[in-house]
Amino acid sequence: MCEMVTCYCCGNEIDIDNANVVEDEYVCDSCYDEETFECDCCGDRTFNRNRVSDEDIEICEYCYDNHYYRCEECECLIHDDDVSWINDDYPYCSQCYDEVQDSYKIKHYGYKPKPIFYKSSNENSVRYYGVELEIDDGGQDDDNAKEILETANSCETLMYAKTDGSLGDGMELVSHPCSINFHRSRFPWNDILQEAIELDYSSHYAETCGLHIHIGRAELGGTPEKQDEVIGRILFFFESHWNEMVKFSRRTAKQLAKWATRRGYQAQPADILDDAKKKRYERYTCVNIAPSDTVEIRLFRGTLKFNTFIAALEMVDSICENAVRLTDEEIQRQSWGDFVTAIDPAYTELIQYLKEKRLYINEPVSVEAEV
């Protein structure tokens, strides 16, 4: 008389002599074909629930835990004999490793990848800002770029480096667009600036360097007409408070004339915008409207000092918020004192910087040297 056993998967009775054994369990022929697979690494038969796979191979969990990694970029499975490591923490297949290593090299000036937009998880409606920070005197050097970009991109692809003809011996660090809160709290700017200093770069004292901040046009208004209204008020703000903004910028008169010229005051925001549109492709202005998707603030001198850097970002966001919130008539009546007292109190780096520059109602404060 034959001994009968129960199939582990479907529960049907099967002759033990005709049963398949998978992971010490009896399985009928049908379930053997449908519910199990053969590991491409060890060759053992395993239940599907314990399968790890990509487009090319399927392996059991034991082999995955002991012999394989997933590529950080494409998520393919890599045997531990073939894995390539970045920072000893991130496994890559050979193809992705080569691509990532290439991404750490300084790109040509015209390089422009598809933008990646970053914001904090709790943010809904945000404005996005892209940063171009020029650093000089430390070498147009791929090894240096790799050091800086590994610091910037240790968790996410936040930045790339490009050449810039205005620099003597340096590079331009370009961020992907991020919300102001992401820049302030999650972007590793302090570590990036310190890395650049340790590699003997300068920015403020290099004379050649600027800090350019791009504002996403789409977030300034729901229609092109609304966006133009806000951009007109941004232009008006710079012209109305030119002396204060020049002091804030740390630029010399020579630098302003060459890289960030004034457009010229007019009584109506719309008139300044109309004049700017007629000279749209004059990009070396304090507020450059030539880009189709952004407005570029070019006024600021470069810096490797964290407080100054974050203060510039917070200033641009405050100017944008001011232009979105106020009407033309309200911004025409607004004094510098009205503006600074309305700044978000959470913008502590900006308020500290304004105090250092005597652009805030305050007692004198101590000032650290620029970098």
Short mmCIF file of N, CA and C in Angstrom, two decimals, residues 146-251:
data_model
loop_
_atom_site.label_atom_id
_atom_site.label_comp_id
_atom_site.label_asym_id
_atom_site.label_seq_id
_atom_site.Cartn_x
_atom_site.Cartn_y
_atom_site.Cartn_z
N LYS A 146 35.45 65.38 -8.13
CA LYS A 146 34.97 64.12 -7.57
C LYS A 146 34.83 64.21 -6.06
N GLU A 147 35.82 64.82 -5.39
CA GLU A 147 35.76 64.97 -3.94
C GLU A 147 34.52 65.79 -3.53
N ILE A 148 34.29 66.88 -4.23
CA ILE A 148 33.16 67.75 -3.89
C ILE A 148 31.83 67.07 -4.21
N LEU A 149 31.76 66.44 -5.38
CA LEU A 149 30.49 65.83 -5.81
C LEU A 149 30.16 64.57 -5.00
N GLU A 150 31.16 63.86 -4.54
CA GLU A 150 30.87 62.73 -3.65
C GLU A 150 30.27 63.22 -2.35
N THR A 151 30.73 64.36 -1.88
CA THR A 151 30.14 64.97 -0.68
C THR A 151 28.70 65.40 -0.95
N ALA A 152 28.48 66.01 -2.12
CA ALA A 152 27.14 66.51 -2.45
C ALA A 152 26.15 65.40 -2.74
N ASN A 153 26.60 64.36 -3.42
CA ASN A 153 25.70 63.34 -3.97
C ASN A 153 25.78 62.02 -3.23
N SER A 154 26.13 62.04 -1.96
CA SER A 154 26.29 60.79 -1.21
C SER A 154 24.98 60.03 -1.06
N CYS A 155 23.86 60.75 -1.04
CA CYS A 155 22.55 60.09 -0.90
C CYS A 155 21.66 60.27 -2.12
N GLU A 156 21.74 61.43 -2.77
CA GLU A 156 20.90 61.75 -3.92
C GLU A 156 21.73 62.55 -4.91
N THR A 157 21.33 62.54 -6.19
CA THR A 157 22.05 63.30 -7.21
C THR A 157 21.59 64.74 -7.15
N LEU A 158 22.32 65.56 -6.40
CA LEU A 158 21.91 66.94 -6.15
C LEU A 158 22.69 67.96 -6.98
N MET A 159 23.87 67.58 -7.49
CA MET A 159 24.77 68.59 -8.04
C MET A 159 25.65 68.00 -9.13
N TYR A 160 26.12 68.86 -10.05
CA TYR A 160 27.15 68.52 -11.03
C TYR A 160 28.09 69.70 -11.16
N ALA A 161 29.20 69.50 -11.84
CA ALA A 161 30.21 70.55 -12.01
C ALA A 161 30.43 70.82 -13.48
N LYS A 162 30.66 72.11 -13.83
CA LYS A 162 30.89 72.51 -15.22
C LYS A 162 32.09 73.45 -15.30
N THR A 163 32.63 73.57 -16.50
CA THR A 163 33.63 74.60 -16.76
C THR A 163 32.94 75.95 -16.87
N ASP A 164 33.71 77.02 -16.72
CA ASP A 164 33.19 78.37 -16.91
C ASP A 164 34.34 79.24 -17.39
N GLY A 165 34.17 79.85 -18.54
CA GLY A 165 35.23 80.64 -19.14
C GLY A 165 35.63 81.87 -18.35
N SER A 166 34.77 82.31 -17.43
CA SER A 166 35.10 83.49 -16.64
C SER A 166 36.07 83.17 -15.51
N LEU A 167 36.31 81.89 -15.24
CA LEU A 167 37.16 81.49 -14.13
C LEU A 167 38.59 81.26 -14.59
N GLY A 168 39.53 81.55 -13.69
CA GLY A 168 40.92 81.35 -14.04
C GLY A 168 41.36 79.91 -13.92
N ASP A 169 41.00 79.26 -12.80
CA ASP A 169 41.45 77.89 -12.55
C ASP A 169 40.48 77.22 -11.57
N GLY A 170 39.23 77.08 -12.01
CA GLY A 170 38.22 76.53 -11.11
C GLY A 170 37.09 75.88 -11.85
N MET A 171 35.91 75.89 -11.24
CA MET A 171 34.74 75.23 -11.81
C MET A 171 33.47 75.88 -11.27
N GLU A 172 32.36 75.56 -11.90
CA GLU A 172 31.06 76.02 -11.46
C GLU A 172 30.28 74.83 -10.90
N LEU A 173 29.81 74.95 -9.68
CA LEU A 173 29.00 73.92 -9.04
C LEU A 173 27.54 74.25 -9.24
N VAL A 174 26.79 73.32 -9.83
CA VAL A 174 25.40 73.59 -10.22
C VAL A 174 24.48 72.60 -9.51
N SER A 175 23.50 73.12 -8.81
CA SER A 175 22.54 72.26 -8.12
C SER A 175 21.33 71.98 -9.00
N HIS A 176 20.68 70.87 -8.75
CA HIS A 176 19.34 70.66 -9.31
C HIS A 176 18.35 71.55 -8.54
N PRO A 177 17.17 71.82 -9.11
CA PRO A 177 16.22 72.72 -8.45
C PRO A 177 15.68 72.13 -7.15
N CYS A 178 15.70 72.93 -6.11
CA CYS A 178 15.23 72.48 -4.79
C CYS A 178 14.37 73.57 -4.15
N SER A 179 13.47 73.16 -3.29
CA SER A 179 12.72 74.12 -2.50
C SER A 179 13.66 74.79 -1.50
N ILE A 180 13.28 75.95 -0.99
CA ILE A 180 14.12 76.66 -0.04
C ILE A 180 14.35 75.81 1.21
N ASN A 181 13.33 75.10 1.67
CA ASN A 181 13.50 74.28 2.87
C ASN A 181 14.45 73.11 2.61
N PHE A 182 14.42 72.54 1.41
CA PHE A 182 15.35 71.46 1.08
C PHE A 182 16.78 72.01 1.07
N HIS A 183 16.98 73.17 0.45
CA HIS A 183 18.31 73.78 0.45
C HIS A 183 18.79 74.03 1.88
N ARG A 184 17.90 74.49 2.73
CA ARG A 184 18.30 74.89 4.09
C ARG A 184 18.54 73.69 5.00
N SER A 185 17.76 72.61 4.83
CA SER A 185 17.79 71.55 5.84
C SER A 185 18.34 70.21 5.35
N ARG A 186 18.29 69.95 4.04
CA ARG A 186 18.70 68.63 3.56
C ARG A 186 19.87 68.66 2.59
N PHE A 187 20.05 69.74 1.88
CA PHE A 187 21.17 69.84 0.95
C PHE A 187 22.44 70.04 1.78
N PRO A 188 23.49 69.22 1.57
CA PRO A 188 24.67 69.31 2.45
C PRO A 188 25.60 70.48 2.09
N TRP A 189 25.05 71.68 2.06
CA TRP A 189 25.82 72.83 1.61
C TRP A 189 27.02 73.11 2.51
N ASN A 190 26.84 72.99 3.80
CA ASN A 190 27.96 73.29 4.70
C ASN A 190 29.14 72.37 4.43
N ASP A 191 28.85 71.07 4.24
CA ASP A 191 29.92 70.11 3.95
C ASP A 191 30.57 70.39 2.60
N ILE A 192 29.75 70.78 1.61
CA ILE A 192 30.27 71.09 0.27
C ILE A 192 31.22 72.29 0.33
N LEU A 193 30.81 73.35 1.02
CA LEU A 193 31.63 74.54 1.12
C LEU A 193 32.93 74.26 1.86
N GLN A 194 32.85 73.47 2.92
CA GLN A 194 34.06 73.11 3.67
C GLN A 194 35.01 72.26 2.82
N GLU A 195 34.45 71.36 2.03
CA GLU A 195 35.27 70.53 1.14
C GLU A 195 36.01 71.41 0.13
N ALA A 196 35.31 72.40 -0.43
CA ALA A 196 35.94 73.31 -1.39
C ALA A 196 37.07 74.10 -0.73
N ILE A 197 36.86 74.54 0.50
CA ILE A 197 37.90 75.27 1.22
C ILE A 197 39.12 74.38 1.46
N GLU A 198 38.87 73.15 1.88
CA GLU A 198 39.97 72.21 2.14
C GLU A 198 40.76 71.88 0.88
N LEU A 199 40.12 72.00 -0.28
CA LEU A 199 40.81 71.76 -1.56
C LEU A 199 41.43 73.04 -2.11
N ASP A 200 41.48 74.09 -1.26
CA ASP A 200 42.16 75.35 -1.58
C ASP A 200 41.44 76.21 -2.62
N TYR A 201 40.12 76.06 -2.72
CA TYR A 201 39.35 76.96 -3.58
C TYR A 201 38.98 78.21 -2.80
N SER A 202 38.73 79.26 -3.54
CA SER A 202 38.16 80.47 -2.96
C SER A 202 37.01 80.91 -3.84
N SER A 203 36.22 81.83 -3.36
CA SER A 203 35.09 82.33 -4.14
C SER A 203 34.94 83.84 -3.95
N HIS A 204 34.71 84.28 -2.73
CA HIS A 204 34.58 85.72 -2.48
C HIS A 204 35.85 86.46 -2.88
N TYR A 205 37.01 85.92 -2.49
CA TYR A 205 38.27 86.62 -2.73
C TYR A 205 38.89 86.30 -4.09
N ALA A 206 38.25 85.46 -4.87
CA ALA A 206 38.80 85.13 -6.18
C ALA A 206 38.58 86.23 -7.20
N GLU A 207 37.66 87.16 -6.91
CA GLU A 207 37.33 88.27 -7.81
C GLU A 207 36.54 87.84 -9.05
N THR A 208 36.69 86.59 -9.48
CA THR A 208 36.05 86.12 -10.71
C THR A 208 34.70 85.47 -10.46
N CYS A 209 34.34 85.24 -9.20
CA CYS A 209 33.25 84.30 -8.90
C CYS A 209 31.94 85.00 -8.54
N GLY A 210 30.87 84.39 -9.03
CA GLY A 210 29.53 84.82 -8.67
C GLY A 210 28.74 83.69 -8.04
N LEU A 211 27.66 84.06 -7.39
CA LEU A 211 26.67 83.12 -6.86
C LEU A 211 25.36 83.47 -7.55
N HIS A 212 24.92 82.61 -8.47
CA HIS A 212 23.72 82.87 -9.25
C HIS A 212 22.60 81.94 -8.77
N ILE A 213 21.42 82.50 -8.61
CA ILE A 213 20.28 81.72 -8.12
C ILE A 213 19.16 81.81 -9.15
N HIS A 214 18.73 80.65 -9.64
CA HIS A 214 17.64 80.58 -10.62
C HIS A 214 16.32 80.33 -9.90
N ILE A 215 15.32 81.11 -10.25
CA ILE A 215 13.97 80.98 -9.71
C ILE A 215 13.09 80.32 -10.76
N GLY A 216 12.39 79.24 -10.41
CA GLY A 216 11.49 78.60 -11.35
C GLY A 216 10.32 79.51 -11.71
N ARG A 217 10.12 79.78 -13.00
CA ARG A 217 9.03 80.67 -13.41
C ARG A 217 7.66 80.08 -13.08
N ALA A 218 7.53 78.76 -13.26
CA ALA A 218 6.21 78.13 -13.10
C ALA A 218 5.62 78.36 -11.73
N GLU A 219 6.48 78.50 -10.71
CA GLU A 219 5.99 78.66 -9.35
C GLU A 219 5.70 80.12 -8.98
N LEU A 220 5.89 81.04 -9.93
CA LEU A 220 5.61 82.44 -9.66
C LEU A 220 4.19 82.84 -10.03
N GLY A 221 3.47 81.95 -10.70
CA GLY A 221 2.09 82.25 -11.08
C GLY A 221 1.52 81.17 -11.96
N GLY A 222 0.20 81.04 -11.94
CA GLY A 222 -0.46 79.97 -12.67
C GLY A 222 -0.54 80.18 -14.16
N THR A 223 -0.34 81.40 -14.63
CA THR A 223 -0.37 81.72 -16.06
C THR A 223 0.85 82.57 -16.41
N PRO A 224 1.22 82.63 -17.70
CA PRO A 224 2.34 83.50 -18.08
C PRO A 224 2.10 84.96 -17.70
N GLU A 225 0.85 85.39 -17.75
CA GLU A 225 0.53 86.77 -17.38
C GLU A 225 0.79 87.02 -15.90
N LYS A 226 0.37 86.07 -15.04
CA LYS A 226 0.61 86.19 -13.60
C LYS A 226 2.10 86.16 -13.30
N GLN A 227 2.82 85.28 -14.00
CA GLN A 227 4.27 85.19 -13.80
C GLN A 227 4.93 86.52 -14.16
N ASP A 228 4.50 87.13 -15.25
CA ASP A 228 5.08 88.41 -15.66
C ASP A 228 4.83 89.49 -14.61
N GLU A 229 3.66 89.49 -14.02
CA GLU A 229 3.36 90.48 -12.98
C GLU A 229 4.34 90.35 -11.82
N VAL A 230 4.57 89.11 -11.41
CA VAL A 230 5.48 88.87 -10.28
C VAL A 230 6.91 89.22 -10.67
N ILE A 231 7.34 88.84 -11.88
CA ILE A 231 8.70 89.15 -12.33
C ILE A 231 8.90 90.66 -12.41
N GLY A 232 7.88 91.37 -12.86
CA GLY A 232 7.95 92.83 -12.89
C GLY A 232 8.19 93.41 -11.50
N ARG A 233 7.53 92.85 -10.50
CA ARG A 233 7.70 93.33 -9.13
C ARG A 233 9.08 92.95 -8.57
N ILE A 234 9.61 91.79 -8.99
CA ILE A 234 10.97 91.43 -8.57
C ILE A 234 11.97 92.43 -9.15
N LEU A 235 11.83 92.74 -10.44
CA LEU A 235 12.70 93.73 -11.05
C LEU A 235 12.57 95.08 -10.36
N PHE A 236 11.35 95.48 -10.05
CA PHE A 236 11.10 96.76 -9.39
C PHE A 236 11.77 96.80 -8.02
N PHE A 237 11.72 95.68 -7.30
CA PHE A 237 12.33 95.62 -5.97
C PHE A 237 13.83 95.91 -6.06
N PHE A 238 14.52 95.27 -6.99
CA PHE A 238 15.96 95.48 -7.13
C PHE A 238 16.28 96.92 -7.48
N GLU A 239 15.48 97.52 -8.37
CA GLU A 239 15.74 98.90 -8.76
C GLU A 239 15.40 99.88 -7.64
N SER A 240 14.36 99.62 -6.88
CA SER A 240 13.93 100.51 -5.80
C SER A 240 14.90 100.47 -4.62
N HIS A 241 15.53 99.33 -4.42
CA HIS A 241 16.42 99.16 -3.26
C HIS A 241 17.82 98.78 -3.73
N TRP A 242 18.27 99.46 -4.80
CA TRP A 242 19.54 99.10 -5.42
C TRP A 242 20.71 99.25 -4.46
N ASN A 243 20.77 100.36 -3.72
CA ASN A 243 21.91 100.58 -2.83
C ASN A 243 22.01 99.50 -1.76
N GLU A 244 20.86 99.13 -1.19
CA GLU A 244 20.86 98.08 -0.17
C GLU A 244 21.25 96.73 -0.76
N MET A 245 20.76 96.44 -1.95
CA MET A 245 21.06 95.15 -2.57
C MET A 245 22.52 95.06 -3.01
N VAL A 246 23.10 96.18 -3.45
CA VAL A 246 24.53 96.18 -3.79
C VAL A 246 25.36 95.90 -2.55
N LYS A 247 25.01 96.52 -1.44
CA LYS A 247 25.71 96.28 -0.18
C LYS A 247 25.56 94.82 0.24
N PHE A 248 24.36 94.29 0.07
CA PHE A 248 24.11 92.88 0.39
C PHE A 248 24.95 91.97 -0.50
N SER A 249 25.13 92.34 -1.75
CA SER A 249 25.75 91.47 -2.76
C SER A 249 27.24 91.25 -2.55
N ARG A 250 27.95 92.22 -1.92
CA ARG A 250 29.39 92.19 -1.74
C ARG A 250 30.15 92.41 -3.06
N ARG A 251 29.45 92.76 -4.12
CA ARG A 251 30.10 93.01 -5.41
C ARG A 251 30.77 94.39 -5.40
#
